[in-house]
Structures are given as structure tokens and as C-alpha cells.
Amino acid sequence: MAVKTIEWKNDRVIMLDQRLLPHREIYRSYRDYNQVAEAIRSMVIRGAPAIGVAAAMGVALGALHAPDRSFDREFERMVAVLGKTRPTAVNLFWALERMRVVYASQRSKGLATVRRGLKAAALEIFKEDIAANKMIGRYGVPLLRDAKRIMTHCNAGALATAGYGTALGVLRALKEAGRQFEVYVNETRPFLQGARLTAWELKQEKIPATLVTDNMVGYLMQQGRIDAVVVGCDRVAANGDVANKIGTYTVAVLAKRHAIPFYVAGPTSSIDIDCPAGKDIPIEQRDGKEVSHIFGKALAPKGMKVFNPAFDVTDHELVTAIITERGVINPPYRQKIRSHVSH
Ligand code: MRU
């Protein structure tokens, strides 16, 4: 894999610091779960599946260092601390729940077994994510095989996952299938995941790509320059509503207006069957400085009031299909999603 987003090495968690990309490739090494939590919060690592993997590794790390006599209390603390890092991506809570199940099922076998089990579970989550992304890619190819100009928003690539990517996984698979296409990359204000991360990944993959600002989407579509859109997701509600990076909804509305297919790619760990609809998805609000400043430099007058929701919700009516590692979910979503996740 060309990009190593996160790795477990010598009982440490190594992460590529995504805040510094594309100009600097700095790997950070963590041995404490509190540091992992801070890395998730501060976006050293980001993207729903990658956040889940990091949280699981954080628990495994915490378990290695938790003293025997306060192990159970420490376990609860790590899950609580990691669970407070970012509220929207459901993969975080999914991964923590998986770690809790391992803990509960192995606790009676002694702490050495629990520690080993938690580490094995974190590594399994990591491996499964890469395998899921490759399957998403495979299922996505037939849907996008004739699209010559594909738009994506934010970064749903190797950097947002354990590797390969979801939306960018589909693009990678298209390239592997020998299709000729180009990608329009929305810069994705305010954190610039498109300009900094997706552009970087596509360049490394030698996939032809053009960077545009978010407010150019309508014009491009109106000019007939986009054949399809593919994005990732942070949480899919039981009715098919999709939370993804702020601005995704705008892209979806415009795609509908111009009869352009709008695909969502994500693993089933991003589907929250207990969340009835998009309005029930918590939307993270981030520091206003991400909007008022760029690379530490102020853009706006001092003291300017700022609004910075990190995600929005795209209504399921705007989604052409959802691609997971188990196949393609077409509308109507409510019934199909339920049977998709339960089989
Ligand atoms: O705030 P971020 O960078 O974590 O947001 C990322 C996204 O919105 C991605 O599109 C989503 O997590 C899917 S990543 C495979």
C-alpha cells in the first residue's frame, strides 16, 4: 500500500500526521491512549473508518499499559475518553463496541488473555477495513464504468481508512479495471481535505485530477462537465440519509438538479441501524479558527463570529445508490438497508 495511514508497530501506534500533508510526511508514534484520543480530536488522523481503527488501537494500547489492580476502571475510562473525540463518524462507536465485546467475553480468562484479545481485535479491525474497501471498489466499478469525469468531495481515500479507501477505493478499482477517467476534486473548505489529501493521493496514483473550489460545483455541472459523483460517509441512518463532510449536501442537490448520479461508498460499519434518520445524527461543531484562519493566518477580521459544522446530512432521496463491501444498496433504502446489514 503506497500510503500508510496508521500502523501497529512494536506495541506503539504510528500515524501519518495528516495536518501537515501534502507538504510534509511526518509519522507520529503513540504509546498512550490519551495521545491517540488527542490525535483523533486534532485530526492527525481523520476519516470515519480510520477513526474507528485508531480508537480500537487506542484501547489495545491502553490495555497494555493499564495497571492490573485498576484494569477494569481504566478500561471504562479509555472507552469514555476515546468515545468523546468526534461525535459524527459512527465507526468510532462501532469499533469501541467491538472492543468492549472482546473485553467482556475474555475478562474471566485473566488480564493477559484480555490484553492479547484486544490487540488481536484492533489488528483484525484494521485488516477487515482494507478488505472491505477493496470489495467496495469492486462493487463500485460497474456503476461508474462509463463515467469519464467523476467528482468527489473531501477525502475518502487510503488516508481516511486503514488503506485503499472507499470513494477513492472505487476510483482505484476503476483504474485497475483499465478505465480512462478524470476526477474533479472539491477543495473541501474549511479543512481542505480535498486540496491537501485527495489531490495528494490521486497524484501518487497517477489518476488525472483537477482541483476546484467548492463553489465551482454548480457551474461545472451546468456545463455538463461531470458524469457522476462518488463520496464517502461518516454515518448512514436506517432510512438511507447520509452524514458526510460539510458541503456534500450541496453537491448532492446540484447533482439531482442536473440528473447526475450521486453514489455513496462506505463499509457497513458506517451504517447506524439504530439511528432512524439523518436528523438524529449528531453533527460535530469544530473550532471557528478552522474557518477564520488558514495555516495559522487570519483571513477574517479579529473577533468575527464563525459557524463551523464539520458535516451535513444528504437526504436519501438524493442518493442514487450506496456501495458497501457486501454489494450495492438501491432505493428504497429503509427495507434494503435493514436486510443488507442483518445478513
Ligand atoms: O472531518 P473528516 O476529515 O474526518 O471527515 C471525513 C469525511 O467526511 C469522509 O468523507 C468520511 O469520513 C468517509 S472516509 C472513508
Short mmCIF file of N, CA, C and O in Angstrom, two decimals, residues 134-246:
data_model
loop_
_atom_site.label_atom_id
_atom_site.label_comp_id
_atom_site.label_asym_id
_atom_site.label_seq_id
_atom_site.Cartn_x
_atom_site.Cartn_y
_atom_site.Cartn_z
N LYS A 134 -11.56 -2.88 -0.58
CA LYS A 134 -11.30 -3.50 -1.89
C LYS A 134 -12.60 -4.04 -2.48
O LYS A 134 -12.83 -3.96 -3.69
N MET A 135 -13.45 -4.58 -1.62
CA MET A 135 -14.74 -5.07 -2.11
C MET A 135 -15.63 -3.91 -2.57
O MET A 135 -16.31 -4.01 -3.59
N ILE A 136 -15.60 -2.82 -1.82
CA ILE A 136 -16.37 -1.62 -2.23
C ILE A 136 -15.92 -1.19 -3.63
O ILE A 136 -16.74 -0.88 -4.49
N GLY A 137 -14.63 -1.20 -3.81
CA GLY A 137 -14.07 -0.84 -5.12
C GLY A 137 -14.62 -1.75 -6.20
O GLY A 137 -15.07 -1.29 -7.26
N ARG A 138 -14.61 -3.02 -5.90
CA ARG A 138 -15.07 -4.00 -6.90
C ARG A 138 -16.55 -3.79 -7.24
O ARG A 138 -16.94 -3.82 -8.40
N TYR A 139 -17.37 -3.55 -6.22
CA TYR A 139 -18.80 -3.33 -6.47
C TYR A 139 -19.09 -1.98 -7.13
O TYR A 139 -20.12 -1.80 -7.77
N GLY A 140 -18.16 -1.04 -6.93
CA GLY A 140 -18.39 0.29 -7.49
C GLY A 140 -18.09 0.37 -8.99
O GLY A 140 -18.68 1.19 -9.69
N VAL A 141 -17.18 -0.49 -9.47
CA VAL A 141 -16.74 -0.40 -10.87
C VAL A 141 -17.90 -0.45 -11.88
O VAL A 141 -17.99 0.44 -12.75
N PRO A 142 -18.82 -1.41 -11.78
CA PRO A 142 -19.89 -1.45 -12.80
C PRO A 142 -20.76 -0.18 -12.80
O PRO A 142 -21.24 0.23 -13.86
N LEU A 143 -20.91 0.43 -11.63
CA LEU A 143 -21.76 1.63 -11.56
C LEU A 143 -21.09 2.82 -12.26
O LEU A 143 -21.77 3.68 -12.82
N LEU A 144 -19.77 2.87 -12.17
CA LEU A 144 -19.08 4.06 -12.68
C LEU A 144 -18.30 3.79 -13.95
O LEU A 144 -17.55 4.66 -14.42
N ARG A 145 -18.49 2.60 -14.53
CA ARG A 145 -17.60 2.22 -15.64
C ARG A 145 -17.65 3.16 -16.85
O ARG A 145 -16.64 3.33 -17.53
N ASP A 146 -18.78 3.83 -17.07
CA ASP A 146 -18.84 4.71 -18.24
C ASP A 146 -18.63 6.19 -17.90
O ASP A 146 -18.69 7.04 -18.79
N ALA A 147 -18.41 6.47 -16.62
CA ALA A 147 -18.22 7.86 -16.21
C ALA A 147 -16.80 8.29 -16.57
O ALA A 147 -15.83 7.64 -16.20
N LYS A 148 -16.72 9.38 -17.30
CA LYS A 148 -15.39 9.85 -17.71
C LYS A 148 -14.89 10.97 -16.79
O LYS A 148 -13.70 11.18 -16.66
N ARG A 149 -15.87 11.70 -16.20
CA ARG A 149 -15.49 12.81 -15.32
C ARG A 149 -16.24 12.64 -14.00
O ARG A 149 -17.46 12.78 -13.95
N ILE A 150 -15.48 12.30 -12.97
CA ILE A 150 -16.09 11.92 -11.69
C ILE A 150 -15.70 12.94 -10.62
O ILE A 150 -14.52 13.26 -10.47
N MET A 151 -16.70 13.41 -9.89
CA MET A 151 -16.43 14.39 -8.83
C MET A 151 -16.39 13.69 -7.48
O MET A 151 -17.15 12.76 -7.23
N THR A 152 -15.49 14.14 -6.61
CA THR A 152 -15.53 13.66 -5.22
C THR A 152 -15.34 14.84 -4.29
O THR A 152 -14.80 15.89 -4.66
N HIS A 153 -15.81 14.65 -3.06
CA HIS A 153 -15.77 15.72 -2.06
C HIS A 153 -15.06 15.19 -0.82
O HIS A 153 -15.25 14.04 -0.44
N CYS A 154 -14.27 16.00 -0.20
CA CYS A 154 -13.49 15.62 1.00
C CYS A 154 -12.46 14.56 0.63
O CYS A 154 -12.04 14.46 -0.53
N ASN A 155 -12.05 13.76 1.59
CA ASN A 155 -11.12 12.66 1.31
C ASN A 155 -11.67 11.38 1.89
O ASN A 155 -11.83 11.25 3.11
N ALA A 156 -12.02 10.47 1.01
CA ALA A 156 -12.48 9.14 1.41
C ALA A 156 -11.51 8.14 0.78
O ALA A 156 -11.89 7.19 0.11
N GLY A 157 -10.23 8.39 1.03
CA GLY A 157 -9.18 7.58 0.41
C GLY A 157 -8.47 6.70 1.41
O GLY A 157 -8.97 6.44 2.51
N ALA A 158 -7.27 6.26 1.00
CA ALA A 158 -6.45 5.44 1.90
C ALA A 158 -6.22 6.18 3.21
O ALA A 158 -6.18 5.59 4.28
N LEU A 159 -6.09 7.50 3.12
CA LEU A 159 -5.83 8.30 4.32
C LEU A 159 -6.99 8.31 5.31
O LEU A 159 -6.81 8.59 6.49
N ALA A 160 -8.19 8.05 4.81
CA ALA A 160 -9.39 8.10 5.66
C ALA A 160 -9.77 6.71 6.18
O ALA A 160 -10.80 6.56 6.83
N THR A 161 -8.96 5.72 5.85
CA THR A 161 -9.27 4.33 6.17
C THR A 161 -7.98 3.62 6.59
O THR A 161 -6.93 4.25 6.67
N ALA A 162 -8.07 2.31 6.78
CA ALA A 162 -6.83 1.56 7.05
C ALA A 162 -5.98 1.47 5.77
O ALA A 162 -4.78 1.23 5.83
N GLY A 163 -6.60 1.65 4.62
CA GLY A 163 -5.90 1.62 3.34
C GLY A 163 -6.88 1.45 2.19
O GLY A 163 -8.01 1.02 2.40
N TYR A 164 -6.47 1.87 1.00
CA TYR A 164 -7.22 1.73 -0.26
C TYR A 164 -8.34 2.77 -0.40
O TYR A 164 -8.51 3.35 -1.45
N GLY A 165 -9.14 2.97 0.65
CA GLY A 165 -10.18 3.99 0.59
C GLY A 165 -11.52 3.47 0.15
O GLY A 165 -11.64 2.37 -0.38
N THR A 166 -12.55 4.29 0.37
CA THR A 166 -13.92 3.91 -0.01
C THR A 166 -14.27 4.56 -1.36
O THR A 166 -14.22 3.90 -2.39
N ALA A 167 -14.58 5.86 -1.34
CA ALA A 167 -14.85 6.54 -2.63
C ALA A 167 -13.60 6.49 -3.52
O ALA A 167 -13.69 6.19 -4.71
N LEU A 168 -12.44 6.76 -2.92
CA LEU A 168 -11.21 6.68 -3.73
C LEU A 168 -10.85 5.22 -4.03
O LEU A 168 -10.15 4.94 -5.00
N GLY A 169 -11.35 4.31 -3.21
CA GLY A 169 -11.18 2.88 -3.49
C GLY A 169 -11.89 2.53 -4.80
O GLY A 169 -11.36 1.77 -5.62
N VAL A 170 -13.06 3.10 -4.99
CA VAL A 170 -13.80 2.87 -6.25
C VAL A 170 -12.98 3.43 -7.42
O VAL A 170 -12.85 2.78 -8.47
N LEU A 171 -12.39 4.60 -7.22
CA LEU A 171 -11.58 5.19 -8.29
C LEU A 171 -10.33 4.35 -8.55
O LEU A 171 -9.95 4.14 -9.70
N ARG A 172 -9.73 3.85 -7.47
CA ARG A 172 -8.56 2.97 -7.65
C ARG A 172 -8.96 1.72 -8.44
O ARG A 172 -8.25 1.28 -9.35
N ALA A 173 -10.11 1.15 -8.07
CA ALA A 173 -10.57 -0.08 -8.74
C ALA A 173 -10.89 0.20 -10.21
O ALA A 173 -10.62 -0.65 -11.08
N LEU A 174 -11.43 1.37 -10.49
CA LEU A 174 -11.72 1.74 -11.89
C LEU A 174 -10.43 1.79 -12.69
O LEU A 174 -10.37 1.31 -13.82
N LYS A 175 -9.41 2.36 -12.06
CA LYS A 175 -8.11 2.44 -12.75
C LYS A 175 -7.56 1.03 -12.97
O LYS A 175 -7.08 0.70 -14.06
N GLU A 176 -7.66 0.20 -11.94
CA GLU A 176 -7.17 -1.19 -12.06
C GLU A 176 -7.93 -1.94 -13.16
O GLU A 176 -7.38 -2.84 -13.79
N ALA A 177 -9.20 -1.54 -13.35
CA ALA A 177 -10.02 -2.19 -14.38
C ALA A 177 -9.72 -1.62 -15.77
O ALA A 177 -10.37 -1.98 -16.76
N GLY A 178 -8.78 -0.68 -15.82
CA GLY A 178 -8.34 -0.14 -17.11
C GLY A 178 -9.24 0.95 -17.66
O GLY A 178 -9.13 1.30 -18.84
N ARG A 179 -10.12 1.51 -16.81
CA ARG A 179 -11.00 2.58 -17.31
C ARG A 179 -10.22 3.90 -17.41
O ARG A 179 -9.33 4.18 -16.59
N GLN A 180 -10.59 4.71 -18.38
CA GLN A 180 -9.98 6.03 -18.55
C GLN A 180 -10.96 7.06 -17.99
O GLN A 180 -12.11 7.10 -18.44
N PHE A 181 -10.53 7.84 -17.04
CA PHE A 181 -11.44 8.85 -16.46
C PHE A 181 -10.59 9.92 -15.77
O PHE A 181 -9.39 9.75 -15.57
N GLU A 182 -11.25 11.03 -15.46
CA GLU A 182 -10.56 12.04 -14.67
C GLU A 182 -11.43 12.43 -13.48
O GLU A 182 -12.66 12.24 -13.51
N VAL A 183 -10.79 12.95 -12.48
CA VAL A 183 -11.50 13.24 -11.23
C VAL A 183 -11.52 14.75 -10.99
O VAL A 183 -10.50 15.42 -11.16
N TYR A 184 -12.68 15.26 -10.61
CA TYR A 184 -12.77 16.64 -10.14
C TYR A 184 -12.76 16.58 -8.61
O TYR A 184 -13.61 15.94 -8.00
N VAL A 185 -11.78 17.23 -8.03
CA VAL A 185 -11.58 17.19 -6.57
C VAL A 185 -12.05 18.51 -5.97
O VAL A 185 -11.46 19.57 -6.24
N ASN A 186 -13.10 18.46 -5.15
CA ASN A 186 -13.54 19.68 -4.48
C ASN A 186 -12.56 19.98 -3.34
O ASN A 186 -12.25 19.08 -2.55
N GLU A 187 -12.14 21.21 -3.21
CA GLU A 187 -11.09 21.50 -2.21
C GLU A 187 -11.55 21.18 -0.79
O GLU A 187 -10.76 20.78 0.05
N THR A 188 -12.86 21.37 -0.52
CA THR A 188 -13.44 20.99 0.78
C THR A 188 -12.99 21.90 1.92
O THR A 188 -12.22 21.53 2.80
N ARG A 189 -13.50 23.11 1.84
CA ARG A 189 -13.32 24.08 2.92
C ARG A 189 -14.09 23.57 4.14
O ARG A 189 -15.11 22.92 3.98
N PRO A 190 -13.66 23.83 5.37
CA PRO A 190 -12.51 24.67 5.69
C PRO A 190 -11.20 23.89 5.90
O PRO A 190 -10.14 24.49 5.90
N PHE A 191 -11.27 22.57 6.06
CA PHE A 191 -10.06 21.84 6.44
C PHE A 191 -9.25 21.39 5.22
O PHE A 191 -8.15 20.87 5.35
N LEU A 192 -9.85 21.55 4.04
CA LEU A 192 -9.15 21.32 2.77
C LEU A 192 -8.69 19.87 2.56
O LEU A 192 -7.63 19.60 2.00
N GLN A 193 -9.55 18.94 2.99
CA GLN A 193 -9.19 17.52 2.78
C GLN A 193 -9.08 17.19 1.31
O GLN A 193 -8.33 16.29 0.93
N GLY A 194 -9.85 17.89 0.47
CA GLY A 194 -9.79 17.63 -0.97
C GLY A 194 -8.47 18.13 -1.55
O GLY A 194 -7.72 17.38 -2.18
N ALA A 195 -8.19 19.41 -1.30
CA ALA A 195 -6.99 20.04 -1.88
C ALA A 195 -5.71 19.41 -1.33
O ALA A 195 -4.73 19.24 -2.06
N ARG A 196 -5.71 19.11 -0.04
CA ARG A 196 -4.46 18.64 0.57
C ARG A 196 -4.30 17.12 0.46
O ARG A 196 -3.22 16.62 0.19
N LEU A 197 -5.40 16.38 0.69
CA LEU A 197 -5.27 14.93 0.86
C LEU A 197 -5.68 14.14 -0.39
O LEU A 197 -4.94 13.29 -0.87
N THR A 198 -6.89 14.42 -0.91
CA THR A 198 -7.34 13.68 -2.10
C THR A 198 -6.45 13.99 -3.28
O THR A 198 -6.04 13.09 -4.02
N ALA A 199 -6.11 15.27 -3.45
CA ALA A 199 -5.23 15.65 -4.56
C ALA A 199 -3.90 14.91 -4.44
O ALA A 199 -3.36 14.41 -5.43
N TRP A 200 -3.39 14.82 -3.23
CA TRP A 200 -2.10 14.14 -2.97
C TRP A 200 -2.18 12.65 -3.31
O TRP A 200 -1.32 12.10 -3.98
N GLU A 201 -3.27 12.02 -2.86
CA GLU A 201 -3.43 10.58 -3.13
C GLU A 201 -3.57 10.31 -4.63
O GLU A 201 -2.97 9.37 -5.15
N LEU A 202 -4.37 11.11 -5.29
CA LEU A 202 -4.61 10.87 -6.72
C LEU A 202 -3.34 11.11 -7.52
O LEU A 202 -3.06 10.41 -8.50
N LYS A 203 -2.58 12.07 -7.09
CA LYS A 203 -1.31 12.37 -7.77
C LYS A 203 -0.38 11.15 -7.64
O LYS A 203 0.23 10.72 -8.62
N GLN A 204 -0.31 10.60 -6.43
CA GLN A 204 0.54 9.42 -6.23
C GLN A 204 0.08 8.24 -7.07
O GLN A 204 0.89 7.44 -7.53
N GLU A 205 -1.24 8.13 -7.25
CA GLU A 205 -1.82 7.02 -8.03
C GLU A 205 -1.76 7.27 -9.53
O GLU A 205 -2.19 6.44 -10.32
N LYS A 206 -1.33 8.48 -9.89
CA LYS A 206 -1.31 8.91 -11.30
C LYS A 206 -2.69 8.84 -11.93
O LYS A 206 -2.86 8.47 -13.10
N ILE A 207 -3.69 9.20 -11.15
CA ILE A 207 -5.05 9.31 -11.69
C ILE A 207 -5.25 10.79 -12.05
O ILE A 207 -5.07 11.66 -11.19
N PRO A 208 -5.59 11.09 -13.31
CA PRO A 208 -5.74 12.51 -13.70
C PRO A 208 -6.80 13.20 -12.85
O PRO A 208 -7.90 12.67 -12.68
N ALA A 209 -6.45 14.34 -12.29
CA ALA A 209 -7.38 15.03 -11.39
C ALA A 209 -7.26 16.53 -11.55
O ALA A 209 -6.19 17.05 -11.87
N THR A 210 -8.38 17.21 -11.33
CA THR A 210 -8.43 18.66 -11.40
C THR A 210 -9.02 19.17 -10.09
O THR A 210 -10.07 18.71 -9.66
N LEU A 211 -8.34 20.11 -9.49
CA LEU A 211 -8.80 20.70 -8.22
C LEU A 211 -9.73 21.87 -8.50
O LEU A 211 -9.42 22.72 -9.35
N VAL A 212 -10.86 21.90 -7.80
CA VAL A 212 -11.78 23.04 -7.94
C VAL A 212 -12.19 23.50 -6.55
O VAL A 212 -12.14 22.73 -5.60
N THR A 213 -12.62 24.75 -6.44
CA THR A 213 -13.14 25.20 -5.16
C THR A 213 -14.59 24.73 -5.04
O THR A 213 -15.25 24.42 -6.04
N ASP A 214 -15.08 24.68 -3.81
CA ASP A 214 -16.41 24.11 -3.58
C ASP A 214 -17.51 24.87 -4.32
O ASP A 214 -18.51 24.29 -4.71
N ASN A 215 -17.30 26.16 -4.48
CA ASN A 215 -18.36 26.96 -5.12
C ASN A 215 -18.32 26.88 -6.66
O ASN A 215 -19.06 27.58 -7.33
N MET A 216 -17.50 26.02 -7.20
CA MET A 216 -17.48 25.82 -8.67
C MET A 216 -18.33 24.63 -9.10
O MET A 216 -18.50 24.38 -10.30
N VAL A 217 -18.85 23.89 -8.11
CA VAL A 217 -19.56 22.64 -8.42
C VAL A 217 -20.76 22.87 -9.33
O VAL A 217 -20.95 22.17 -10.33
N GLY A 218 -21.58 23.88 -9.00
CA GLY A 218 -22.79 24.16 -9.79
C GLY A 218 -22.43 24.49 -11.23
O GLY A 218 -23.04 23.97 -12.18
N TYR A 219 -21.45 25.34 -11.38
CA TYR A 219 -21.03 25.75 -12.73
C TYR A 219 -20.56 24.55 -13.55
O TYR A 219 -20.96 24.36 -14.70
N LEU A 220 -19.73 23.71 -12.92
CA LEU A 220 -19.20 22.53 -13.64
C LEU A 220 -20.34 21.62 -14.11
O LEU A 220 -20.34 21.13 -15.23
N MET A 221 -21.30 21.41 -13.22
CA MET A 221 -22.41 20.52 -13.55
C MET A 221 -23.28 21.14 -14.65
O MET A 221 -23.70 20.45 -15.58
N GLN A 222 -23.51 22.41 -14.52
CA GLN A 222 -24.32 23.11 -15.52
C GLN A 222 -23.67 23.06 -16.90
O GLN A 222 -24.34 22.99 -17.93
N GLN A 223 -22.34 23.06 -16.90
CA GLN A 223 -21.59 22.99 -18.17
C GLN A 223 -21.52 21.58 -18.73
O GLN A 223 -20.86 21.35 -19.73
N GLY A 224 -22.11 20.62 -18.02
CA GLY A 224 -22.10 19.23 -18.49
C GLY A 224 -20.74 18.58 -18.34
O GLY A 224 -20.39 17.67 -19.10
N ARG A 225 -19.98 19.02 -17.35
CA ARG A 225 -18.60 18.51 -17.22
C ARG A 225 -18.44 17.45 -16.15
O ARG A 225 -17.32 17.05 -15.85
N ILE A 226 -19.55 17.00 -15.56
CA ILE A 226 -19.46 15.94 -14.53
C ILE A 226 -20.44 14.82 -14.91
O ILE A 226 -21.62 15.08 -15.16
N ASP A 227 -19.95 13.58 -14.92
CA ASP A 227 -20.80 12.43 -15.26
C ASP A 227 -21.33 11.70 -14.03
O ASP A 227 -22.35 11.01 -14.10
N ALA A 228 -20.60 11.77 -12.93
CA ALA A 228 -21.02 11.06 -11.72
C ALA A 228 -20.29 11.66 -10.51
O ALA A 228 -19.23 12.26 -10.66
N VAL A 229 -20.91 11.46 -9.35
CA VAL A 229 -20.26 11.89 -8.09
C VAL A 229 -20.12 10.65 -7.22
O VAL A 229 -21.03 9.81 -7.16
N VAL A 230 -18.97 10.53 -6.54
CA VAL A 230 -18.84 9.46 -5.54
C VAL A 230 -18.17 10.06 -4.30
O VAL A 230 -17.16 10.75 -4.39
N VAL A 231 -18.82 9.83 -3.16
CA VAL A 231 -18.30 10.36 -1.89
C VAL A 231 -18.30 9.25 -0.84
O VAL A 231 -18.93 8.20 -1.02
N GLY A 232 -17.65 9.51 0.27
CA GLY A 232 -17.68 8.58 1.40
C GLY A 232 -18.81 8.94 2.35
O GLY A 232 -19.71 9.71 1.99
N CYS A 233 -18.78 8.39 3.54
CA CYS A 233 -19.83 8.70 4.51
C CYS A 233 -19.29 8.52 5.93
O CYS A 233 -18.39 7.72 6.16
N ASP A 234 -19.85 9.29 6.83
CA ASP A 234 -19.48 9.18 8.25
C ASP A 234 -20.51 8.40 9.03
O ASP A 234 -20.19 7.79 10.04
N ARG A 235 -21.75 8.49 8.57
CA ARG A 235 -22.81 7.70 9.20
C ARG A 235 -23.99 7.65 8.24
O ARG A 235 -24.45 8.68 7.75
N VAL A 236 -24.49 6.44 8.00
CA VAL A 236 -25.70 6.28 7.19
C VAL A 236 -26.81 5.86 8.14
O VAL A 236 -26.68 4.87 8.87
N ALA A 237 -27.89 6.63 8.16
CA ALA A 237 -29.02 6.31 9.05
C ALA A 237 -29.83 5.16 8.44
O ALA A 237 -29.66 4.81 7.27
N ALA A 238 -30.73 4.61 9.26
CA ALA A 238 -31.51 3.44 8.83
C ALA A 238 -32.39 3.73 7.61
O ALA A 238 -32.77 2.81 6.88
N ASN A 239 -32.69 5.02 7.38
CA ASN A 239 -33.53 5.36 6.21
C ASN A 239 -32.71 5.76 4.98
O ASN A 239 -33.26 6.18 3.98
N GLY A 240 -31.38 5.65 5.10
CA GLY A 240 -30.53 5.97 3.95
C GLY A 240 -30.01 7.39 3.91
O GLY A 240 -29.24 7.74 3.01
N ASP A 241 -30.40 8.22 4.88
CA ASP A 241 -29.82 9.57 4.94
C ASP A 241 -28.33 9.42 5.28
O ASP A 241 -27.96 8.54 6.07
N VAL A 242 -27.53 10.31 4.70
CA VAL A 242 -26.07 10.14 4.81
C VAL A 242 -25.41 11.39 5.40
O VAL A 242 -25.51 12.47 4.83
N ALA A 243 -24.70 11.20 6.51
CA ALA A 243 -23.87 12.30 7.02
C ALA A 243 -22.49 12.16 6.40
O ALA A 243 -21.90 11.07 6.40
N ASN A 244 -22.01 13.23 5.85
CA ASN A 244 -20.64 13.26 5.30
C ASN A 244 -20.13 14.70 5.42
O ASN A 244 -20.86 15.60 5.89
N LYS A 245 -18.93 14.91 5.02
CA LYS A 245 -18.28 16.21 5.15
C LYS A 245 -19.17 17.37 4.70
O LYS A 245 -19.88 17.27 3.69
N ILE A 246 -19.11 18.44 5.45
CA ILE A 246 -19.89 19.64 5.13
C ILE A 246 -19.68 20.00 3.64
O ILE A 246 -18.55 20.01 3.15
#
